[in-house]
């Protein structure tokens, strides 16, 4: 039960349910005995519509005037001029919950005993069982990627004892249902008035098929009734018209997969294909913490009870091994090779909270979408990134070319703070968090990371280079030369903070640290690609020369008198000194611009900035993703505080089903806590970074191993260079490390300050022990 989440009680709410998904459909299963609830979601079920009018007319001129006003120190006048620059929201929309599948069983009055429900992370299978009236009732549920169907099975040892009703509730959505040809069919429309005008959005068609052993099926009053059954099988299919409404096809017939499958005859095959499909991904990486006896003892306690105990102060380090795999599980549930969209704020699910607040359920490009996908590298799930690239190339970048031209007066492409199913790329519609054109290039850096982890040269040539090259075309025209010869940028924001000048809150300025570091990263990636794609670089020789000229003259990092890293090109204090966003520290992670080895003074300044943000800790604007960033910064800086951030997430930010939450904060209000996928993937990425780091051309083993993880092992982590790594340690010391490269390569290894080269042949595993790193002659 090492990779199983389980509970001895039914879920009372979404935050206790178990999540299933196949990169398109999502299901949150509650495990109710007499009334089962399955919250349904679909990744393309967005309200709103595409718009060609998201950029204001004359915005490019307004932007230039804003820049000039800032150079003159006229922040208030620049803010006024921003009214003619900010984007137009139009029918932006949001992802919405589809509704609920309900299964009501006749209640005999006898209370069940021996209840347990489980989620097997290795197979993506929900199961539950209990005893009632002297027999065992067992249930299984899963969402299949190979067969694109949600299945739910109920079977009992007491013949002909299952009777009840099945229906779908569309919730707040426009909804209709009917029965035709022995099927239950429903129609749901994604419509709402908070993020759109209520008249536009995706339409979804669903089908429910039911088969029973013994007994009979009927269709009274728009429901499905089953009577006297020994076994019940339910299949549910969903399709939307998203591609047609997004302008990606001229029209597309609904898939008829539900008609091709005979649930009665094919269920076992469908279930087997699903289990093997998920196992093939989940078993690429394993993580074990503690001794075998400790693992067995921990696994014998319900997961929700372990979470509750940790909230009360009982530390449970072994729970992190489960949380690590849970993040990987959620990612592969949310983003598969052919997913029609990348994972949004909540992956492939919808808790019906994010979509009903101001900041909506979409693709945030100032941390959330990026953090969703970081884990795909070391978590050995590189194919999960493919829907992100497809969405960018089909929607975001074409839209971004328009935004670059109309809002900034530049060539190339740009994208600002947020985007959605329709490819929104214009500046945000508020003067307080706009402009921010670097959101797109932050996301584009995933192209380079995908190449670094996979060494797929065809991908680098056909996808990474063109996307990054066109972004460079924008930003070489966007930067400008200051009086001292340094290159600046802006006006822009430091997401999503502000500063105080002359007693007034100001939001944007020229030369924000975040924006400069993003441009630095973009130019470095472009020149790296150009170095091994010389034929392409030769065609772009002028652009390459511009990048080479600008890169060394970009505004450098600054250390303030208090020893912290400057967030802006000026030294005015932050309006919120403990703001949840720490974008000026991204040079520590995900990038490697600031490292203890390469830039120790900057690394110390970054660390002091973190300490400042956390003092006093009770006033820190705590969220799952923000705490994950603190964990990741600490791991990169090799600080023991990484363990503290792990424990804080476990104690303060984890639901009983291991979902990591975003509580309402002073800067991101909500009527209740919000689920965000990046809280879980960020946590898992943090654990990976504590065990293995591979930035800067070196593989660092156990760089930030917590003291409480006295013994353990990890296998299958992927390092940059497409090297699979396994590590085993005992009493906090490396015992053995294994390396398997996809192609012949020479790697540099580091452990506790000792550096060693290691030559790897393609497909051949090389093993070293801790003694490999001992000084010569000892």
XYZ file of C-alpha atoms in Angstrom, residues 16-668:
653
model
C -12.047 14.774 0.485
C -12.979 12.986 -2.752
C -10.524 10.941 -4.824
C -9.582 12.309 -8.259
C -9.477 10.376 -11.530
C -8.602 11.753 -14.959
C -7.367 10.954 -18.454
C -6.101 14.336 -19.675
C -9.543 15.333 -20.929
C -12.222 14.029 -18.543
C -12.011 14.382 -14.787
C -13.958 12.698 -12.005
C -13.975 13.346 -8.249
C -15.416 10.215 -6.597
C -16.852 10.573 -3.100
C -17.359 6.910 -2.229
C -20.892 7.221 -0.866
C -22.545 3.966 0.183
C -26.224 4.727 -0.379
C -25.772 7.790 -2.607
C -22.611 7.973 -4.633
C -21.517 11.337 -6.039
C -19.070 11.750 -8.898
C -18.227 15.361 -9.761
C -17.625 15.512 -13.502
C -15.265 17.871 -15.340
C -13.871 18.264 -18.837
C -10.751 20.223 -19.748
C -12.332 22.134 -22.656
C -15.601 22.957 -20.846
C -15.016 26.720 -20.932
C -17.450 29.591 -21.054
C -16.624 32.581 -23.239
C -15.471 32.784 -26.844
C -12.528 33.877 -29.007
C -12.155 37.592 -29.661
C -10.038 39.607 -32.083
C -10.639 42.770 -30.025
C -8.700 42.074 -26.807
C -6.052 44.728 -27.574
C -7.062 48.378 -27.393
C -6.726 50.536 -30.473
C -3.835 52.895 -29.901
C -2.406 50.767 -27.070
C 1.087 50.721 -28.599
C 1.238 54.511 -28.576
C -0.025 54.591 -24.992
C 2.696 52.112 -24.026
C 5.451 54.290 -25.465
C 4.087 57.331 -23.649
C 3.901 55.352 -20.393
C 7.567 54.439 -20.803
C 8.547 58.064 -21.381
C 6.515 59.269 -18.392
C 8.205 56.712 -16.149
C 11.624 57.819 -17.352
C 10.639 61.314 -16.230
C 9.556 59.991 -12.816
C 5.865 60.686 -13.488
C 4.367 57.418 -12.179
C 0.890 58.808 -11.570
C 0.646 60.229 -15.096
C 1.875 56.911 -16.509
C -0.809 55.098 -14.538
C -3.465 57.395 -15.986
C -2.186 56.751 -19.494
C -2.411 53.009 -18.843
C -6.194 53.262 -19.130
C -5.661 53.409 -22.890
C -3.275 50.446 -22.841
C -4.803 47.672 -20.716
C -6.455 44.727 -22.431
C -10.149 44.279 -23.125
C -11.691 41.313 -21.339
C -14.602 40.626 -23.705
C -15.962 37.071 -23.197
C -12.847 35.772 -21.439
C -14.655 32.873 -19.749
C -13.592 30.193 -17.290
C -13.514 26.422 -16.995
C -16.713 25.188 -15.324
C -17.752 21.946 -13.623
C -19.838 19.772 -15.948
C -22.147 18.478 -13.230
C -22.573 15.353 -11.135
C -23.205 11.709 -11.809
C -25.456 10.407 -9.019
C -25.956 6.750 -8.088
C -28.623 6.147 -5.433
C -28.970 2.652 -3.980
C -31.997 1.481 -2.058
C -31.257 1.681 1.659
C -32.061 -1.515 3.500
C -31.626 0.281 6.811
C -28.652 -1.817 7.832
C -25.529 0.191 8.489
C -22.534 -1.112 6.522
C -19.344 -2.076 8.315
C -15.729 -2.580 7.285
C -15.929 0.400 4.935
C -12.775 1.418 3.080
C -12.125 3.439 -0.089
C -8.819 3.627 -1.916
C -7.064 5.405 -4.756
C -4.237 3.355 -6.240
C -1.793 5.858 -7.719
C 0.028 3.195 -9.721
C -3.054 2.077 -11.620
C -5.397 5.066 -11.425
C -8.087 2.841 -9.924
C -10.618 3.932 -7.307
C -11.972 1.075 -5.215
C -14.176 0.705 -2.169
C -15.714 -2.139 -0.231
C -17.928 -2.749 2.772
C -20.062 -5.486 4.275
C -23.823 -5.311 4.425
C -26.455 -7.946 5.128
C -23.786 -10.614 5.454
C -22.122 -10.031 2.090
C -19.308 -7.894 0.693
C -20.060 -5.087 -1.736
C -17.120 -4.007 -3.915
C -16.851 -1.037 -6.278
C -14.301 0.146 -8.791
C -14.031 3.320 -10.874
C -11.543 4.744 -13.357
C -11.241 7.160 -16.296
C -9.579 5.443 -19.230
C -7.264 7.232 -21.634
C -7.010 4.386 -24.195
C -10.802 4.029 -24.424
C -11.867 7.567 -23.404
C -14.568 6.423 -20.980
C -15.397 6.748 -17.281
C -16.360 3.384 -15.785
C -18.008 2.578 -12.471
C -18.602 -0.990 -11.285
C -20.641 -2.313 -8.340
C -20.743 -6.002 -7.450
C -22.063 -7.894 -4.461
C -21.915 -11.395 -3.092
C -25.639 -11.345 -2.402
C -27.498 -12.168 -5.644
C -30.066 -9.738 -7.014
C -29.625 -7.275 -4.134
C -28.706 -4.088 -6.027
C -31.545 -1.708 -6.845
C -31.551 2.042 -7.308
C -31.376 4.979 -9.726
C -28.738 6.781 -11.801
C -28.872 10.296 -13.246
C -26.737 13.315 -14.110
C -27.231 16.716 -12.463
C -25.915 19.648 -14.480
C -25.624 21.937 -11.470
C -25.867 25.618 -12.388
C -25.332 24.980 -16.106
C -28.093 24.936 -18.731
C -28.888 21.201 -18.836
C -31.180 18.694 -20.510
C -31.384 14.907 -20.494
C -33.311 12.202 -22.348
C -33.209 8.477 -23.040
C -32.759 7.154 -26.563
C -32.012 3.672 -27.855
C -31.383 2.332 -24.374
C -28.941 5.139 -23.497
C -29.153 8.089 -21.127
C -28.029 11.190 -22.993
C -27.447 14.654 -21.594
C -26.500 18.079 -22.911
C -24.698 20.716 -20.822
C -23.715 24.254 -21.767
C -20.786 26.166 -20.247
C -22.472 29.461 -19.466
C -21.877 31.987 -16.668
C -21.963 35.759 -16.194
C -18.968 36.498 -13.969
C -16.271 36.013 -16.625
C -18.434 36.326 -19.758
C -21.839 37.612 -20.805
C -23.667 34.331 -20.143
C -24.512 33.700 -23.795
C -21.421 31.901 -25.089
C -19.269 28.909 -24.308
C -18.673 25.268 -25.074
C -21.534 22.776 -25.448
C -21.041 19.252 -24.117
C -22.788 16.034 -25.099
C -22.702 13.088 -22.729
C -23.866 9.485 -22.820
C -24.407 7.038 -19.968
C -24.753 3.309 -20.640
C -25.618 0.762 -17.982
C -25.420 -3.028 -17.984
C -26.457 -5.318 -15.137
C -26.057 -8.956 -14.241
C -29.439 -10.413 -13.285
C -32.176 -7.860 -12.702
C -33.328 -5.308 -15.239
C -32.753 -1.750 -16.454
C -35.495 0.813 -17.137
C -35.692 4.564 -17.835
C -38.384 6.239 -15.704
C -38.719 10.038 -15.467
C -35.469 10.895 -17.204
C -33.405 8.570 -14.997
C -31.924 5.097 -15.207
C -33.420 2.558 -12.790
C -31.847 -0.811 -11.967
C -33.625 -3.543 -10.025
C -32.550 -6.896 -8.578
C -28.959 -6.819 -9.874
C -25.901 -8.747 -8.710
C -23.453 -6.601 -10.650
C -23.769 -3.164 -12.237
C -21.534 -1.568 -14.876
C -21.793 2.126 -15.780
C -19.999 3.769 -18.689
C -19.970 7.535 -19.263
C -18.639 9.406 -22.310
C -18.332 13.160 -22.905
C -17.547 15.248 -25.996
C -17.579 19.015 -26.584
C -17.626 21.331 -29.599
C -14.592 23.216 -28.275
C -12.348 22.780 -31.335
C -15.009 24.137 -33.650
C -15.724 27.153 -31.412
C -12.012 27.851 -30.933
C -11.620 27.957 -34.707
C -9.298 24.932 -34.765
C -11.478 22.974 -37.207
C -14.101 23.863 -39.760
C -16.423 21.527 -37.926
C -16.019 18.154 -36.369
C -18.379 15.260 -35.894
C -18.806 14.022 -32.356
C -16.842 10.877 -31.660
C -18.965 7.748 -31.469
C -16.658 5.804 -29.211
C -19.488 5.044 -26.798
C -21.360 3.214 -29.548
C -18.358 1.084 -30.464
C -17.864 -0.338 -26.979
C -19.930 -3.142 -25.521
C -19.507 -2.575 -21.800
C -20.678 -6.061 -20.850
C -18.238 -7.842 -23.151
C -15.317 -5.412 -23.034
C -15.205 -4.096 -19.455
C -12.381 -6.382 -18.312
C -10.302 -5.426 -21.361
C -11.004 -1.714 -20.862
C -10.023 -1.930 -17.181
C -6.859 -3.907 -17.950
C -5.793 -1.460 -20.676
C -6.365 1.446 -18.299
C -4.346 -0.093 -15.468
C -1.405 -0.903 -17.734
C -1.529 2.555 -19.307
C -1.239 4.353 -15.959
C 1.310 1.866 -14.586
C 3.564 2.432 -17.598
C 3.929 6.064 -16.501
C 3.705 5.882 -12.735
C 6.241 3.049 -12.382
C 8.945 5.041 -14.154
C 9.807 6.623 -10.788
C 9.678 5.158 -7.294
C 10.434 6.805 -3.950
C 10.768 4.973 -0.647
C 11.436 6.698 2.673
C 12.137 4.904 5.940
C 12.603 1.224 6.645
C 10.270 -1.470 5.337
C 8.736 -1.801 8.797
C 8.139 1.956 9.012
C 6.568 1.974 5.557
C 4.201 -0.865 6.425
C 3.204 0.755 9.706
C 2.495 4.082 8.003
C 0.519 2.479 5.168
C -1.734 0.730 7.696
C -3.096 4.107 8.908
C -5.763 5.846 6.787
C -4.259 8.693 4.805
C -6.761 11.253 6.038
C -5.945 10.339 9.652
C -2.234 10.818 8.938
C -2.945 14.258 7.457
C -5.053 15.187 10.490
C -2.291 14.005 12.845
C 0.257 16.137 10.988
C -2.001 19.167 11.383
C -1.930 18.543 15.119
C 1.866 18.565 15.137
C 2.762 14.904 14.617
C 5.403 14.805 11.906
C 5.031 12.126 9.231
C 8.047 12.225 6.896
C 6.949 9.025 5.138
C 3.812 10.826 3.948
C 6.014 12.836 1.578
C 6.813 9.758 -0.513
C 3.078 9.368 -1.101
C 2.668 13.105 -1.763
C 5.510 13.001 -4.301
C 3.840 10.255 -6.319
C 0.470 11.970 -5.940
C 1.819 15.045 -7.738
C 3.062 12.858 -10.595
C -0.284 11.059 -10.677
C -2.260 14.307 -10.884
C -0.061 15.605 -13.711
C -0.470 12.512 -15.880
C -4.226 12.595 -15.140
C -4.395 16.224 -16.297
C -2.157 16.344 -19.347
C -1.766 13.466 -21.793
C -0.143 13.403 -25.214
C -3.336 14.309 -27.069
C -5.119 16.441 -24.474
C -6.984 19.204 -26.340
C -5.713 21.819 -23.852
C -2.894 22.025 -21.306
C -3.697 21.652 -17.634
C -5.495 24.741 -16.359
C -5.414 26.091 -12.811
C -7.044 22.914 -11.440
C -5.578 20.430 -13.878
C -8.484 18.571 -15.472
C -10.850 19.022 -12.511
C -13.039 21.829 -11.194
C -13.887 22.412 -7.530
C -16.591 24.994 -8.400
C -14.707 27.618 -6.385
C -12.010 29.028 -8.684
C -14.563 29.564 -11.449
C -16.773 31.646 -9.137
C -14.167 34.161 -7.966
C -12.431 37.060 -9.671
C -9.208 35.263 -10.629
C -10.995 32.408 -12.447
C -10.040 28.874 -13.526
C -7.734 29.388 -16.516
C -4.053 29.382 -17.499
C -2.246 31.883 -15.273
C 1.091 32.767 -16.877
C 2.734 34.380 -13.852
C 3.517 31.061 -12.082
C 0.643 28.567 -12.030
C 0.795 27.056 -15.522
C 4.593 26.976 -15.373
C 4.592 25.152 -12.037
C 2.062 22.651 -13.352
C 4.701 21.358 -15.764
C 8.078 21.657 -14.016
C 7.645 18.166 -12.565
C 7.344 16.581 -16.009
C 11.154 16.726 -16.358
C 12.568 15.053 -13.239
C 9.249 13.217 -12.732
C 9.982 11.363 -15.986
C 6.743 12.418 -17.675
C 8.071 14.517 -20.576
C 5.147 13.702 -22.878
C 2.800 15.496 -20.472
C 4.195 18.788 -21.820
C 2.998 18.179 -25.378
C -0.523 19.657 -24.963
C 1.101 22.825 -23.624
C 3.176 23.207 -26.780
C 0.237 22.397 -29.053
C -1.942 25.043 -27.354
C 0.809 27.634 -27.560
C 1.472 27.030 -31.250
C -2.192 26.812 -32.269
C -3.630 29.599 -30.128
C -1.382 31.542 -27.751
C 1.425 32.457 -30.133
C -0.788 33.443 -33.118
C -2.782 35.602 -30.711
C 0.495 36.854 -29.221
C 1.651 38.151 -32.583
C -1.395 40.397 -32.641
C -0.757 41.573 -29.067
C 2.896 42.283 -29.831
C 1.925 44.453 -32.750
C -1.206 46.175 -31.407
C -0.331 46.634 -27.722
C 3.452 47.036 -27.899
C 4.228 48.047 -31.505
C 6.735 45.224 -31.854
C 7.437 42.247 -34.096
C 7.377 38.674 -32.793
C 4.918 37.476 -30.164
C 4.127 38.221 -26.527
C 1.660 37.097 -23.880
C 0.918 38.767 -20.574
C -0.441 37.655 -17.211
C -3.251 35.211 -18.036
C -4.595 33.120 -20.876
C -7.454 30.714 -21.515
C -8.964 28.160 -23.867
C -9.331 30.855 -26.509
C -5.655 31.921 -26.560
C -6.008 35.293 -24.820
C -2.621 37.058 -24.944
C -3.446 40.745 -24.482
C -2.388 42.770 -21.429
C -4.424 42.182 -18.300
C -7.501 44.377 -17.949
C -6.361 46.118 -14.750
C -3.821 48.935 -14.438
C -2.434 47.372 -11.240
C -1.055 44.198 -12.846
C -0.358 45.291 -16.403
C 1.833 45.463 -18.490
C 3.564 42.097 -18.055
C 4.629 40.798 -21.509
C 7.084 38.240 -20.094
C 4.391 35.719 -19.104
C 4.621 34.170 -22.545
C 8.413 33.796 -22.608
C 8.341 32.310 -19.116
C 6.050 29.664 -20.533
C 8.193 29.350 -23.670
C 11.156 28.306 -21.520
C 9.363 24.951 -21.198
C 10.428 24.293 -24.779
C 14.059 24.511 -23.749
C 13.533 22.387 -20.661
C 11.785 19.708 -22.711
C 14.786 19.591 -25.017
C 17.270 19.534 -22.141
C 15.535 16.558 -20.524
C 14.834 14.586 -23.717
C 17.662 15.647 -26.080
C 15.095 15.482 -28.869
C 16.968 17.425 -31.576
C 14.062 17.292 -34.028
C 11.882 18.997 -31.414
C 14.566 21.643 -30.838
C 14.765 22.387 -34.545
C 11.064 22.238 -35.422
C 9.470 23.687 -32.286
C 11.813 25.169 -29.674
C 13.929 27.282 -32.023
C 11.063 28.910 -33.989
C 9.068 29.743 -30.846
C 12.031 31.140 -28.922
C 13.419 32.945 -31.966
C 10.157 34.822 -32.492
C 10.021 35.778 -28.813
C 13.575 37.111 -29.099
C 12.446 39.179 -32.060
C 9.914 40.859 -29.743
C 12.212 41.417 -26.787
C 15.255 42.687 -28.669
C 12.930 45.430 -29.864
C 11.272 45.808 -26.469
C 14.374 46.559 -24.381
C 15.883 50.033 -24.495
C 19.255 51.512 -23.624
C 19.527 53.561 -20.466
C 21.798 56.538 -19.843
C 24.533 54.289 -18.441
C 24.488 51.979 -21.481
C 22.601 49.242 -19.662
C 19.528 47.742 -21.268
C 16.232 48.265 -19.440
C 12.684 47.186 -20.130
C 9.185 48.237 -19.201
C 7.001 49.728 -18.025
C 5.967 46.499 -16.358
C 5.087 44.976 -12.991
C 6.692 42.605 -10.540
C 3.840 40.073 -10.312
C 1.712 40.884 -8.426
C 3.361 43.238 -5.954
C 3.562 47.018 -5.704
C 5.956 49.516 -4.097
C 5.605 52.720 -2.085
C 6.894 56.053 -3.356
C 6.197 59.333 -1.542
C 3.554 57.589 0.531
C 1.635 56.315 -2.507
C 1.326 52.783 -3.860
C 2.837 52.374 -7.328
C 2.495 49.318 -9.543
C 4.776 49.492 -12.557
C 8.207 50.751 -13.375
C 11.055 50.325 -15.823
C 13.613 47.577 -15.175
C 11.735 45.204 -12.856
C 14.099 42.447 -11.730
C 11.595 39.772 -12.756
C 11.302 41.082 -16.297
C 15.043 41.547 -16.792
C 15.853 38.034 -15.544
C 13.221 36.572 -17.867
C 14.702 38.411 -20.855
C 18.180 37.251 -19.778
C 16.970 33.658 -19.696
C 15.307 33.983 -23.102
C 18.460 35.343 -24.764
C 20.637 32.671 -23.162
C 18.287 29.935 -24.393
C 18.236 31.394 -27.887
C 22.020 31.552 -28.091
C 22.295 28.008 -26.717
C 19.953 26.754 -29.434
C 21.794 28.772 -32.072
C 25.090 27.193 -31.037
C 24.043 23.675 -32.026
C 21.699 24.632 -34.870
C 24.214 26.675 -36.899
C 22.273 26.448 -40.154
C 19.262 28.145 -38.558
C 21.428 30.603 -36.673
C 23.157 31.630 -39.902
C 19.809 32.633 -41.412
C 19.140 34.725 -38.283
C 22.652 36.157 -37.997
C 21.419 39.709 -37.410
C 19.106 38.589 -34.595
C 21.853 36.442 -33.052
C 24.190 39.444 -33.060
C 21.525 41.591 -31.385
C 21.062 38.987 -28.661
C 24.837 38.749 -28.156
C 25.028 42.522 -27.849
C 22.126 42.937 -25.433
C 22.688 39.971 -23.121
C 25.834 41.143 -21.284
C 24.486 44.677 -21.001
C 21.133 43.842 -19.401
C 20.531 45.576 -16.101
C 22.314 43.409 -13.495
C 20.930 42.110 -10.228
C 21.317 44.545 -7.316
C 21.765 43.951 -3.615
C 20.039 46.463 -1.357
C 21.666 47.968 1.761
C 19.716 45.517 3.949
C 21.355 42.629 2.103
C 18.250 41.543 0.154
C 17.886 41.224 -3.585
C 16.277 44.251 -5.241
C 12.841 43.606 -6.748
C 12.905 46.747 -8.895
C 15.490 48.986 -10.554
C 14.827 51.482 -7.753
C 15.049 51.037 -3.995
C 11.525 52.005 -2.933
C 10.047 49.597 -0.357
C 7.476 46.973 -1.290
C 3.866 47.822 -0.525
C 3.477 44.289 0.865
C 6.810 43.104 2.251
C 5.410 39.589 2.755
C 3.664 39.191 -0.579
C 2.999 35.647 -1.825
C 4.744 36.343 -5.173
C 8.546 36.233 -5.180
C 9.109 36.648 -8.913
C 12.416 38.495 -8.493
C 13.911 35.254 -7.094
C 13.221 33.142 -10.186
C 16.906 33.383 -11.053
C 17.391 30.895 -8.195
C 14.649 28.576 -9.432
C 13.529 27.522 -12.000
C 16.594 29.092 -13.594
C 20.225 28.802 -12.544
C 21.302 32.438 -12.840
C 21.933 32.602 -9.079
C 23.706 29.618 -7.517
C 25.782 29.199 -4.352
C 28.745 28.140 -6.504
C 28.469 30.657 -9.328
C 27.143 33.754 -7.567
C 27.510 33.320 -3.787
C 26.794 36.974 -2.926
C 23.589 36.982 -4.947
C 22.642 33.610 -3.490
C 23.009 35.030 0.010
C 20.945 38.077 -0.968
C 18.221 35.808 -2.349
C 18.244 33.852 0.902
C 17.931 37.043 2.951
C 15.026 38.075 0.703
C 13.284 34.817 1.572
C 13.932 35.319 5.274
C 12.552 38.839 5.022
C 9.406 37.600 3.266
C 8.881 35.091 6.094
C 9.381 37.430 9.052
C 7.089 37.186 10.915
C 5.957 33.890 9.429
C 2.400 34.321 10.656
C 2.030 37.280 8.290
C 3.396 35.448 5.226
C 0.708 35.238 2.537
C 0.708 31.437 2.564
C -0.544 29.424 -0.421
C 0.352 26.003 -1.794
C 2.231 27.257 -4.840
C 3.950 30.105 -2.960
C 5.157 27.758 -0.213
C 6.320 25.343 -2.937
C 8.483 28.124 -4.368
C 10.080 28.713 -0.969
C 10.771 24.990 -0.819
C 12.338 25.054 -4.290
C 14.463 28.136 -3.587
C 15.704 26.535 -0.362
C 16.574 23.283 -2.115
C 18.536 25.116 -4.819
C 20.371 27.152 -2.194
C 20.918 23.942 -0.192
C 19.269 25.271 2.930
C 17.808 23.006 5.611
C 14.764 25.275 5.661
C 13.470 23.163 2.777
C 12.345 20.609 5.380
C 10.487 23.314 7.265
C 8.552 24.323 4.148
C 7.643 20.687 3.491
C 6.296 20.310 7.014
C 4.388 23.587 6.754
C 2.652 22.403 3.595
C 1.757 19.143 5.268
C 0.470 20.831 8.399
C -1.247 23.945 7.037
C -2.064 23.470 3.373
C -3.006 19.826 2.763
C -6.539 18.463 2.532
C -7.434 14.948 3.789
C -7.137 13.608 0.227
C -3.605 15.127 -0.112
C -4.726 17.992 -2.356
C -2.753 21.157 -1.620
C -4.869 24.273 -1.165
C -4.726 28.003 -1.812
C -6.459 29.556 1.224
C -8.071 32.984 0.903
C -5.340 35.591 1.367
C -5.255 39.356 1.602
C -4.107 39.617 -2.020
C -6.132 36.764 -3.547
